């Protein structure tokens, strides 16, 4: 059971990593507007031809899928 | 517009746009946005300025569908100067980054206008955005508490199940250190607001709910740390983190507000950002640039931004928004014009006589009412309970300690601390946030927009209702006219019109308009206007009278006319305006004009009358006194010709009688009264209208459900009390355990979250159920969707 002594701090470190990711997402403003992004995803996947997406000057902020 | 979109390969716009809902606005005159290019305006306006990149954010009220979003986010293809554009749908805001070398700010605004998205440029918005703080810190605190709660709970669970019997004390040591380390930021950072608020309460000698919370937190943490270092137990770190986590959850639930509704507008958001100044060359200048002596050009529908002199021949100014008077006033050359009037008719020139900030209208904002903070305490009901609660808990703890002391001093200390720990009013602190959060959301869906949950507490105490007339109970504008009686011949209508034309009374004006087709006025003699009764005169040798029911009836009775019976049969509903016609001594019929009232008012006032003191304040003349006396009932107080200051004083005088007043009003003239009243309800009539600072905003058509709203408010307070009772029950059980000195971390870890969850679930579900007494805003809600105030997706 002594392996727990190693595994438990490791698990806390892992969790801390996720916590840091959460902090980053809050700080970068991802929770500020929760209405528009879902709509944006709908639009770009279903309605805009690919060609336009590449040319678009606004492609910088589109999700890189 | 189509050509512009087609040219740039954006024709998908039309494929997406299922309905062409945006009316093309009238083209603004050239140079309307020129003032935006001035460096200091730009600095005030832009979020970010750099030689190669400028970012501006503006509100576009016309944003309403997914196609708008798509078009606006692809602005870059319409003009190479636009680098990126991004829409925030809920707030109807567009942020644009552009290259100032290729595109000026005014060109950008003109481009948006040409697409049908007229930017709503107002100074107060720009100023507010710069000062607004990000609400993200609460989320970070919540995240931290959740992280600590999850981890410590995991370790504690293992300890409770007896894992250390396998792994020995080393395991316990390790998890203990980690838990201790995690608890430090929870107590200091995550619970920071509670410390701050408790400290403020302590300094002001106000016992708020946060003082017992902080006392409990401190007791928990100190006891746990002591146990840990003295090796006498594992401590209560898991309960501590859980407590903070649940508290923050409640706070977050309550705080998720609808920030796209602006509750704190003042006169600046009412005025345009720019006006055109006449001079050698006409130019648009920012409002703050206007100096005394400037000659300003005001066009039809535009607002007069400052007090000044009229330099044109004649103008009709609509002051309904400032004074409540619904008819436009005629002003002649050289007349003194007050700020806030809207021009109706051809363009005029005005010489500015006072700076914008010193006009009559804005002087209202300098009144002391606007200086004081309205709610000193945040949760009066919760605070009242917490005072009693804290006293009770302290007494209990001391009594317990005193009972144990003779037998075992160590046990006395343990019992004392245990009582403090478990009696922490977690459930008490959660009840109000969950009830208020749910209530605000439920009301939002039903067309009532509350500034925050505390408004509900004030609403529950309301015993007096005061209404503004124009714009709140009635709408401004022309109402349809009906003629009741045998059809008028051409000759007769000509006579009536000739007589009505003489009077400036609004009803006469409407009758004149109604009969406008049969022109050719006839010679008139013996014209007489009797205030409050009607008008009479001899038209072509025939005496004609137009007037109120009572006046005409008296005339008929005097002459013992046979047509008195005929008159009794005529009449609209008791709330319509009636103008009866007497011709040649005989009764002829009546014009009935329906007042534009908010629907359902008659029923509403019948329900309200027995329970509330009612009042009506109007800037109007008292020509409708009778009508509203009937509508509001005999006990109501009616005041007419009230200035904005009179209204404020009236509310203050009711305060002195010990009444808790709700004031419903709409215009700038009501701003003082809205602020003075316990609850200020701003009633909006049309989409995107200006609402002065208030506690609550509602659509005018929702006003008929006001009594249900008040009932709901009282009910929600009752729900909070019931939740308190549940929490008290839990506390009684746990305190009994603690007082006997048998409190263990396991019991604590189970009971504390359990009581929190029970209380939160009860509060939220019970409130959602209670909200059903307010009728769903079916049609009204849908109409509300189109208003720029509201979020179209969630409504």
Short mmCIF file of C-alpha atoms in Angstrom, two decimals, chain B residues 214-664:
data_model
loop_
_atom_site.label_atom_id
_atom_site.label_comp_id
_atom_site.label_asym_id
_atom_site.label_seq_id
_atom_site.Cartn_x
_atom_site.Cartn_y
_atom_site.Cartn_z
CA UNK B 214 -17.02 33.91 9.55
CA UNK B 215 -17.12 32.89 13.21
CA UNK B 216 -18.00 29.35 12.16
CA UNK B 217 -15.26 29.31 9.53
CA UNK B 218 -12.67 30.54 11.97
CA UNK B 219 -13.76 28.04 14.64
CA UNK B 220 -13.66 25.20 12.09
CA UNK B 221 -10.24 26.08 10.79
CA UNK B 222 -8.60 26.77 14.14
CA UNK B 223 -10.07 23.63 15.70
CA UNK B 224 -8.99 21.49 12.74
CA UNK B 225 -5.48 22.93 12.72
CA UNK B 226 -5.19 22.44 16.46
CA UNK B 227 -6.39 18.83 16.20
CA UNK B 228 -3.99 18.18 13.38
CA UNK B 229 -0.92 19.57 15.08
CA UNK B 230 -1.78 18.09 18.47
CA UNK B 231 -2.48 14.71 16.81
CA UNK B 232 -5.85 14.47 18.50
CA UNK B 233 -7.95 14.01 15.37
CA UNK B 234 -8.14 14.44 11.62
CA UNK B 235 -9.89 17.81 11.69
CA UNK B 236 -12.82 19.12 9.71
CA UNK B 237 -11.01 20.33 6.59
CA UNK B 238 -13.47 18.59 4.27
CA UNK B 239 -16.49 20.20 5.93
CA UNK B 240 -14.74 23.55 5.80
CA UNK B 241 -14.08 23.38 2.06
CA UNK B 242 -17.59 22.06 1.47
CA UNK B 243 -19.10 24.89 3.45
CA UNK B 244 -17.30 27.56 1.46
CA UNK B 245 -18.10 25.78 -1.79
CA UNK B 246 -21.83 25.66 -1.08
CA UNK B 247 -21.89 29.25 0.09
CA UNK B 248 -20.19 30.41 -3.10
CA UNK B 249 -22.56 28.28 -5.18
CA UNK B 250 -25.46 30.16 -3.65
CA UNK B 251 -23.79 33.46 -4.32
CA UNK B 252 -23.04 32.55 -7.91
CA UNK B 253 -26.61 31.38 -8.46
CA UNK B 254 -27.92 34.70 -7.24
CA UNK B 255 -25.38 36.76 -9.10
CA UNK B 256 -25.96 35.42 -12.57
CA UNK B 257 -27.79 38.55 -13.55
CA UNK B 258 -29.00 39.85 -16.82
CA UNK B 259 -26.46 42.55 -17.34
CA UNK B 260 -27.77 43.49 -20.75
CA UNK B 261 -30.63 45.27 -19.02
CA UNK B 262 -29.53 48.71 -18.03
CA UNK B 263 -31.00 49.77 -14.71
CA UNK B 264 -28.88 52.76 -13.95
CA UNK B 265 -29.36 55.00 -16.90
CA UNK B 266 -29.37 58.70 -16.28
CA UNK B 267 -29.98 61.65 -18.53
CA UNK B 268 -26.80 61.05 -20.48
CA UNK B 269 -28.14 57.89 -22.05
CA UNK B 270 -31.22 59.84 -23.05
CA UNK B 271 -29.34 62.41 -25.07
CA UNK B 272 -27.68 61.77 -28.41
CA UNK B 273 -23.89 61.73 -28.56
CA UNK B 274 -23.71 64.49 -31.07
CA UNK B 275 -25.61 67.48 -32.37
CA UNK B 276 -25.18 69.55 -35.49
CA UNK B 277 -23.82 73.02 -35.00
CA UNK B 278 -24.65 75.72 -37.49
CA UNK B 279 -21.91 78.04 -38.53
CA UNK B 280 -19.90 78.81 -41.60
CA UNK B 281 -20.20 75.10 -42.33
CA UNK B 282 -22.56 72.81 -40.52
CA UNK B 283 -20.77 70.15 -38.54
CA UNK B 284 -21.58 67.42 -36.08
CA UNK B 285 -19.98 67.95 -32.72
CA UNK B 286 -19.97 65.86 -29.59
CA UNK B 287 -22.47 66.89 -26.97
CA UNK B 288 -19.77 67.69 -24.46
CA UNK B 289 -18.34 70.21 -26.93
CA UNK B 290 -21.47 72.34 -26.98
CA UNK B 291 -20.76 75.81 -25.58
CA UNK B 292 -23.12 78.57 -24.52
CA UNK B 293 -23.95 80.68 -27.56
CA UNK B 294 -23.64 77.88 -30.09
CA UNK B 295 -26.42 77.68 -32.64
CA UNK B 296 -27.65 74.14 -32.94
CA UNK B 297 -29.78 72.65 -35.67
CA UNK B 298 -32.43 70.24 -34.45
CA UNK B 299 -34.27 68.05 -36.92
CA UNK B 300 -37.63 66.35 -36.75
CA UNK B 301 -37.67 63.74 -34.00
CA UNK B 302 -34.41 64.91 -32.48
CA UNK B 303 -33.94 65.87 -28.87
CA UNK B 304 -33.15 69.37 -27.67
CA UNK B 305 -29.98 68.75 -25.67
CA UNK B 306 -29.75 71.93 -23.62
CA UNK B 307 -31.85 74.86 -22.46
CA UNK B 308 -31.88 77.54 -25.11
CA UNK B 309 -33.68 80.07 -27.25
CA UNK B 310 -35.69 79.19 -30.31
CA UNK B 311 -34.35 80.97 -33.38
CA UNK B 312 -36.92 79.70 -35.86
CA UNK B 313 -40.41 80.90 -36.51
CA UNK B 314 -42.59 78.26 -34.98
CA UNK B 315 -42.05 74.80 -33.63
CA UNK B 316 -44.02 72.06 -31.96
CA UNK B 317 -42.12 70.49 -29.12
CA UNK B 318 -43.19 67.22 -27.54
CA UNK B 319 -42.33 67.38 -23.87
CA UNK B 320 -44.21 64.22 -22.94
CA UNK B 321 -41.04 62.58 -21.75
CA UNK B 322 -40.03 65.39 -19.46
CA UNK B 323 -43.29 66.70 -18.10
CA UNK B 324 -45.79 63.97 -18.81
CA UNK B 325 -47.94 66.37 -20.81
CA UNK B 326 -49.05 64.44 -23.84
CA UNK B 327 -49.82 67.18 -26.34
CA UNK B 328 -46.97 68.88 -28.22
CA UNK B 329 -46.55 72.53 -27.30
CA UNK B 330 -46.32 75.31 -29.83
CA UNK B 331 -43.38 77.66 -29.38
CA UNK B 332 -42.66 80.87 -31.28
CA UNK B 333 -39.53 82.76 -32.20
CA UNK B 334 -37.44 83.68 -29.17
CA UNK B 335 -39.17 81.25 -26.82
CA UNK B 336 -37.19 79.57 -24.07
CA UNK B 337 -36.83 75.86 -24.74
CA UNK B 338 -36.04 73.32 -22.08
CA UNK B 339 -33.77 70.39 -22.71
CA UNK B 340 -35.41 67.03 -23.26
CA UNK B 341 -38.14 68.11 -25.64
CA UNK B 342 -38.48 66.27 -28.92
CA UNK B 343 -39.06 68.29 -32.05
CA UNK B 344 -42.15 67.44 -34.08
CA UNK B 345 -42.06 69.11 -37.47
CA UNK B 346 -39.55 70.88 -39.64
CA UNK B 347 -36.01 71.60 -38.50
CA UNK B 348 -35.31 74.49 -36.13
CA UNK B 349 -32.32 76.39 -34.86
CA UNK B 350 -31.68 76.78 -31.18
CA UNK B 351 -29.16 78.99 -29.44
CA UNK B 352 -27.65 77.22 -26.47
CA UNK B 353 -28.12 79.30 -23.31
CA UNK B 354 -26.90 76.92 -20.64
CA UNK B 355 -24.35 74.13 -20.70
CA UNK B 356 -25.83 70.66 -21.12
CA UNK B 357 -24.99 69.67 -17.59
CA UNK B 358 -26.84 72.64 -16.07
CA UNK B 359 -30.14 72.45 -17.90
CA UNK B 360 -33.45 72.26 -16.07
CA UNK B 361 -33.76 68.59 -16.86
CA UNK B 362 -30.38 67.51 -15.62
CA UNK B 363 -30.80 69.57 -12.45
CA UNK B 364 -33.06 66.78 -11.25
CA UNK B 365 -30.01 64.58 -10.97
CA UNK B 366 -28.38 67.02 -8.61
CA UNK B 367 -31.17 66.48 -6.08
CA UNK B 368 -30.02 64.88 -2.86
CA UNK B 369 -32.07 61.74 -3.55
CA UNK B 370 -29.60 60.79 -6.20
CA UNK B 371 -26.65 61.21 -3.92
CA UNK B 372 -27.70 58.75 -1.25
CA UNK B 373 -27.31 55.03 -1.51
CA UNK B 374 -30.67 53.37 -1.43
CA UNK B 375 -30.02 50.04 0.22
CA UNK B 376 -27.56 50.28 3.03
CA UNK B 377 -28.09 46.66 4.00
CA UNK B 378 -28.22 43.93 1.47
CA UNK B 379 -30.53 41.31 2.91
CA UNK B 380 -32.71 42.87 5.63
CA UNK B 381 -34.75 39.72 6.28
CA UNK B 382 -31.77 37.40 6.39
CA UNK B 383 -29.93 39.85 8.60
CA UNK B 384 -32.83 40.10 11.01
CA UNK B 385 -32.87 36.33 11.39
CA UNK B 386 -29.14 36.06 11.67
CA UNK B 387 -29.14 38.52 14.58
CA UNK B 388 -31.47 36.29 16.57
CA UNK B 389 -29.66 33.20 15.38
CA UNK B 390 -26.24 34.44 16.43
CA UNK B 391 -27.44 35.40 19.87
CA UNK B 392 -29.09 32.02 20.32
CA UNK B 393 -26.02 30.11 19.18
CA UNK B 394 -23.65 32.07 21.42
CA UNK B 395 -25.94 31.55 24.39
CA UNK B 396 -26.20 27.83 23.65
CA UNK B 397 -22.44 27.47 23.29
CA UNK B 398 -21.79 29.28 26.56
CA UNK B 399 -24.47 27.30 28.40
CA UNK B 400 -23.03 24.04 27.10
CA UNK B 401 -19.54 25.04 28.14
CA UNK B 402 -20.80 26.10 31.55
CA UNK B 403 -22.57 22.75 32.03
CA UNK B 404 -19.47 20.75 31.12
CA UNK B 405 -16.99 22.90 33.02
CA UNK B 406 -17.53 21.38 36.50
CA UNK B 407 -16.93 17.85 35.17
CA UNK B 408 -14.20 18.27 32.59
CA UNK B 409 -12.67 21.57 31.40
CA UNK B 410 -11.33 19.93 28.20
CA UNK B 411 -14.79 18.64 27.35
CA UNK B 412 -16.20 22.13 27.91
CA UNK B 413 -13.87 23.66 25.34
CA UNK B 414 -14.61 20.89 22.87
CA UNK B 415 -18.37 21.25 23.25
CA UNK B 416 -18.15 25.04 22.95
CA UNK B 417 -16.20 24.86 19.70
CA UNK B 418 -18.37 22.05 18.37
CA UNK B 419 -21.53 24.07 18.82
CA UNK B 420 -19.95 27.04 17.04
CA UNK B 421 -18.85 24.81 14.20
CA UNK B 422 -22.07 23.01 13.46
CA UNK B 423 -24.31 25.95 14.08
CA UNK B 424 -22.62 27.82 11.26
CA UNK B 425 -25.63 29.27 9.45
CA UNK B 426 -24.76 27.74 6.11
CA UNK B 427 -28.32 26.80 5.29
CA UNK B 428 -29.46 30.17 6.54
CA UNK B 429 -27.10 31.89 4.16
CA UNK B 430 -28.16 29.69 1.26
CA UNK B 431 -31.93 30.12 1.53
CA UNK B 432 -32.11 33.71 0.33
CA UNK B 433 -29.72 33.36 -2.62
CA UNK B 434 -31.55 30.34 -3.98
CA UNK B 435 -35.02 31.83 -3.55
CA UNK B 436 -33.97 35.15 -5.05
CA UNK B 437 -31.98 33.62 -7.86
CA UNK B 438 -34.88 31.39 -8.91
CA UNK B 439 -37.40 34.19 -8.51
CA UNK B 440 -35.44 36.70 -10.57
CA UNK B 441 -35.07 34.13 -13.32
CA UNK B 442 -38.72 33.11 -13.27
CA UNK B 443 -39.83 36.73 -13.34
CA UNK B 444 -37.45 37.51 -16.17
CA UNK B 445 -39.15 34.84 -18.25
CA UNK B 446 -42.49 36.46 -17.46
CA UNK B 447 -41.54 39.96 -18.54
CA UNK B 448 -40.57 41.48 -15.19
CA UNK B 449 -36.94 42.40 -14.93
CA UNK B 450 -35.62 42.89 -11.41
CA UNK B 451 -32.40 44.64 -10.67
CA UNK B 452 -31.54 42.07 -8.01
CA UNK B 453 -33.13 39.72 -5.53
CA UNK B 454 -33.30 42.27 -2.75
CA UNK B 455 -36.00 44.08 -4.72
CA UNK B 456 -38.24 41.12 -3.86
CA UNK B 457 -37.75 41.78 -0.18
CA UNK B 458 -38.78 45.40 -0.67
CA UNK B 459 -41.70 44.33 -2.84
CA UNK B 460 -43.02 42.07 -0.12
CA UNK B 461 -43.34 45.03 2.22
CA UNK B 462 -45.09 47.36 -0.22
CA UNK B 463 -48.44 48.70 0.98
CA UNK B 464 -48.88 51.69 -1.30
CA UNK B 465 -48.81 51.99 -5.05
CA UNK B 466 -48.33 55.23 -6.93
CA UNK B 467 -48.62 55.44 -10.68
CA UNK B 468 -47.56 57.93 -13.25
CA UNK B 469 -50.26 58.55 -15.83
CA UNK B 470 -48.81 59.39 -19.22
CA UNK B 471 -46.73 56.56 -20.60
CA UNK B 472 -47.49 54.24 -17.71
CA UNK B 473 -51.24 53.88 -17.53
CA UNK B 474 -51.95 55.57 -20.82
CA UNK B 475 -50.01 55.88 -24.01
CA UNK B 476 -49.36 59.09 -25.81
CA UNK B 477 -50.70 59.48 -29.28
CA UNK B 478 -53.95 59.73 -31.20
CA UNK B 479 -56.77 57.37 -30.36
CA UNK B 480 -59.52 56.34 -32.75
CA UNK B 481 -62.74 58.33 -32.62
CA UNK B 482 -66.19 56.74 -32.86
CA UNK B 483 -69.46 58.50 -33.44
CA UNK B 484 -72.47 57.12 -31.57
CA UNK B 485 -75.88 58.29 -32.63
CA UNK B 486 -77.80 58.84 -35.89
CA UNK B 487 -75.34 59.51 -38.73
CA UNK B 488 -74.31 63.12 -39.11
CA UNK B 489 -75.25 64.97 -42.25
CA UNK B 490 -72.61 66.92 -44.08
CA UNK B 491 -74.06 70.16 -42.82
CA UNK B 492 -74.05 69.00 -39.22
CA UNK B 493 -70.52 67.72 -39.23
CA UNK B 494 -69.40 71.00 -40.75
CA UNK B 495 -70.99 72.88 -37.87
CA UNK B 496 -69.44 70.64 -35.24
CA UNK B 497 -66.07 70.94 -36.85
CA UNK B 498 -66.26 74.71 -37.03
CA UNK B 499 -66.92 74.79 -33.32
CA UNK B 500 -64.34 72.17 -32.32
CA UNK B 501 -61.70 73.93 -34.37
CA UNK B 502 -61.80 76.88 -32.02
CA UNK B 503 -60.55 74.94 -29.04
CA UNK B 504 -57.04 73.69 -28.30
CA UNK B 505 -58.36 70.98 -26.00
CA UNK B 506 -56.89 67.63 -27.10
CA UNK B 507 -60.33 66.10 -27.51
CA UNK B 508 -61.42 68.99 -29.73
CA UNK B 509 -58.31 68.57 -31.81
CA UNK B 510 -59.09 64.91 -32.30
CA UNK B 511 -62.69 65.63 -33.28
CA UNK B 512 -61.48 68.24 -35.75
CA UNK B 513 -59.15 65.68 -37.28
CA UNK B 514 -61.92 63.09 -37.37
CA UNK B 515 -64.21 65.40 -39.32
CA UNK B 516 -61.44 66.85 -41.46
CA UNK B 517 -62.87 65.62 -44.76
CA UNK B 518 -65.91 67.87 -44.62
CA UNK B 519 -64.04 71.10 -44.94
CA UNK B 520 -65.29 74.67 -45.36
CA UNK B 521 -65.61 76.21 -41.91
CA UNK B 522 -68.79 78.13 -41.23
CA UNK B 523 -69.13 81.51 -39.54
CA UNK B 524 -69.21 81.24 -35.80
CA UNK B 525 -70.57 83.50 -33.09
CA UNK B 526 -70.93 83.64 -29.32
CA UNK B 527 -68.07 81.22 -28.85
CA UNK B 528 -67.53 80.27 -25.23
CA UNK B 529 -65.20 77.69 -23.67
CA UNK B 530 -66.11 76.56 -20.18
CA UNK B 531 -63.17 74.97 -18.39
CA UNK B 532 -63.78 71.34 -17.53
CA UNK B 533 -67.20 71.28 -19.21
CA UNK B 534 -67.08 71.97 -22.90
CA UNK B 535 -67.50 74.54 -25.63
CA UNK B 536 -70.54 76.20 -27.15
CA UNK B 537 -71.28 78.70 -29.84
CA UNK B 538 -73.70 79.70 -32.57
CA UNK B 539 -72.86 78.21 -35.92
CA UNK B 540 -74.88 79.61 -38.78
CA UNK B 541 -77.64 80.77 -36.43
CA UNK B 542 -77.89 77.35 -34.76
CA UNK B 543 -76.58 76.94 -31.18
CA UNK B 544 -74.18 74.01 -30.89
CA UNK B 545 -72.54 72.66 -27.75
CA UNK B 546 -69.85 70.02 -27.30
CA UNK B 547 -69.05 68.85 -23.84
CA UNK B 548 -68.91 66.36 -21.05
CA UNK B 549 -71.83 64.10 -20.17
CA UNK B 550 -72.71 65.93 -17.00
CA UNK B 551 -72.59 69.38 -18.57
CA UNK B 552 -74.81 68.43 -21.50
CA UNK B 553 -77.14 66.51 -19.23
CA UNK B 554 -77.54 69.53 -16.98
CA UNK B 555 -78.36 71.68 -19.99
CA UNK B 556 -80.97 69.20 -21.15
CA UNK B 557 -82.52 68.91 -17.70
CA UNK B 558 -82.71 72.67 -17.42
CA UNK B 559 -84.69 72.85 -20.60
CA UNK B 560 -86.71 69.74 -19.83
CA UNK B 561 -85.77 68.43 -23.23
CA UNK B 562 -87.38 65.27 -24.46
CA UNK B 563 -84.07 63.99 -25.78
CA UNK B 564 -82.73 63.32 -22.28
CA UNK B 565 -83.86 59.72 -22.62
CA UNK B 566 -81.99 59.37 -25.88
CA UNK B 567 -78.81 60.55 -24.19
CA UNK B 568 -78.98 57.97 -21.43
CA UNK B 569 -78.77 55.24 -24.02
CA UNK B 570 -75.54 56.56 -25.47
CA UNK B 571 -72.19 55.93 -23.91
CA UNK B 572 -69.05 53.93 -24.22
CA UNK B 573 -67.43 51.99 -21.46
CA UNK B 574 -67.05 54.05 -18.32
CA UNK B 575 -63.39 54.70 -19.00
CA UNK B 576 -63.60 56.20 -22.46
CA UNK B 577 -63.59 59.88 -23.21
CA UNK B 578 -67.01 61.05 -24.30
CA UNK B 579 -67.90 64.29 -26.02
CA UNK B 580 -71.63 64.80 -26.30
CA UNK B 581 -73.19 67.00 -28.92
CA UNK B 582 -76.15 69.28 -28.44
CA UNK B 583 -77.52 70.92 -31.56
CA UNK B 584 -80.33 73.43 -31.60
CA UNK B 585 -81.26 72.44 -28.08
CA UNK B 586 -81.70 68.77 -28.93
CA UNK B 587 -79.36 65.89 -28.14
CA UNK B 588 -77.56 64.64 -31.22
CA UNK B 589 -75.11 61.94 -30.14
CA UNK B 590 -71.60 61.52 -28.82
CA UNK B 591 -68.02 61.10 -29.94
CA UNK B 592 -66.33 58.33 -28.03
CA UNK B 593 -62.56 58.19 -27.86
CA UNK B 594 -60.91 55.23 -26.35
CA UNK B 595 -57.92 56.18 -24.25
CA UNK B 596 -54.82 54.13 -25.03
CA UNK B 597 -54.57 52.38 -21.71
CA UNK B 598 -52.48 49.48 -20.67
CA UNK B 599 -54.76 46.43 -20.94
CA UNK B 600 -56.57 44.98 -17.97
CA UNK B 601 -56.21 48.07 -15.81
CA UNK B 602 -59.81 48.16 -14.67
CA UNK B 603 -59.60 44.63 -13.28
CA UNK B 604 -56.19 45.29 -11.81
CA UNK B 605 -57.34 48.30 -9.83
CA UNK B 606 -60.45 46.50 -8.64
CA UNK B 607 -58.17 43.82 -7.18
CA UNK B 608 -55.65 46.30 -5.78
CA UNK B 609 -58.04 48.78 -4.27
CA UNK B 610 -59.02 46.94 -1.07
CA UNK B 611 -55.45 46.13 -0.10
CA UNK B 612 -53.23 49.03 -1.08
CA UNK B 613 -53.20 52.79 -0.81
CA UNK B 614 -53.29 54.06 -4.36
CA UNK B 615 -52.05 57.28 -5.87
CA UNK B 616 -51.76 58.84 -9.29
CA UNK B 617 -49.25 61.52 -10.26
CA UNK B 618 -49.44 63.18 -13.60
CA UNK B 619 -47.67 66.01 -15.31
CA UNK B 620 -50.83 66.46 -17.35
CA UNK B 621 -53.65 68.91 -16.85
CA UNK B 622 -56.50 67.46 -14.84
CA UNK B 623 -58.89 67.03 -17.76
CA UNK B 624 -58.98 63.29 -17.10
CA UNK B 625 -59.46 63.52 -13.37
CA UNK B 626 -62.96 62.05 -13.44
CA UNK B 627 -61.90 59.15 -15.56
CA UNK B 628 -59.05 58.18 -13.30
CA UNK B 629 -61.02 58.75 -10.14
CA UNK B 630 -63.39 56.10 -11.44
CA UNK B 631 -60.54 53.82 -12.44
CA UNK B 632 -58.55 53.97 -9.21
CA UNK B 633 -61.49 54.05 -6.83
CA UNK B 634 -62.69 56.64 -4.35
CA UNK B 635 -59.84 56.36 -1.83
CA UNK B 636 -57.06 57.06 -4.31
CA UNK B 637 -55.15 60.30 -4.21
CA UNK B 638 -54.91 61.98 -7.59
CA UNK B 639 -52.49 64.80 -8.31
CA UNK B 640 -52.22 66.57 -11.61
CA UNK B 641 -49.86 69.18 -13.07
CA UNK B 642 -46.99 67.70 -11.07
CA UNK B 643 -43.42 68.73 -11.79
CA UNK B 644 -40.68 66.10 -11.42
CA UNK B 645 -39.84 67.63 -8.03
CA UNK B 646 -43.49 67.54 -6.92
CA UNK B 647 -43.56 63.84 -7.66
CA UNK B 648 -40.48 63.25 -5.60
CA UNK B 649 -41.92 65.25 -2.71
CA UNK B 650 -45.19 63.37 -2.92
CA UNK B 651 -43.44 60.02 -2.49
CA UNK B 652 -41.41 61.48 0.39
CA UNK B 653 -44.61 62.69 2.08
CA UNK B 654 -46.05 59.19 1.91
CA UNK B 655 -42.86 57.88 3.45
CA UNK B 656 -43.45 60.17 6.37
CA UNK B 657 -46.82 58.53 6.85
CA UNK B 658 -44.90 55.28 7.23
CA UNK B 659 -45.99 53.87 3.91
CA UNK B 660 -43.84 51.64 1.78
CA UNK B 661 -44.29 52.89 -1.72
CA UNK B 662 -43.95 51.33 -5.13
CA UNK B 663 -43.84 53.92 -7.87
CA UNK B 664 -44.47 52.98 -11.47
#
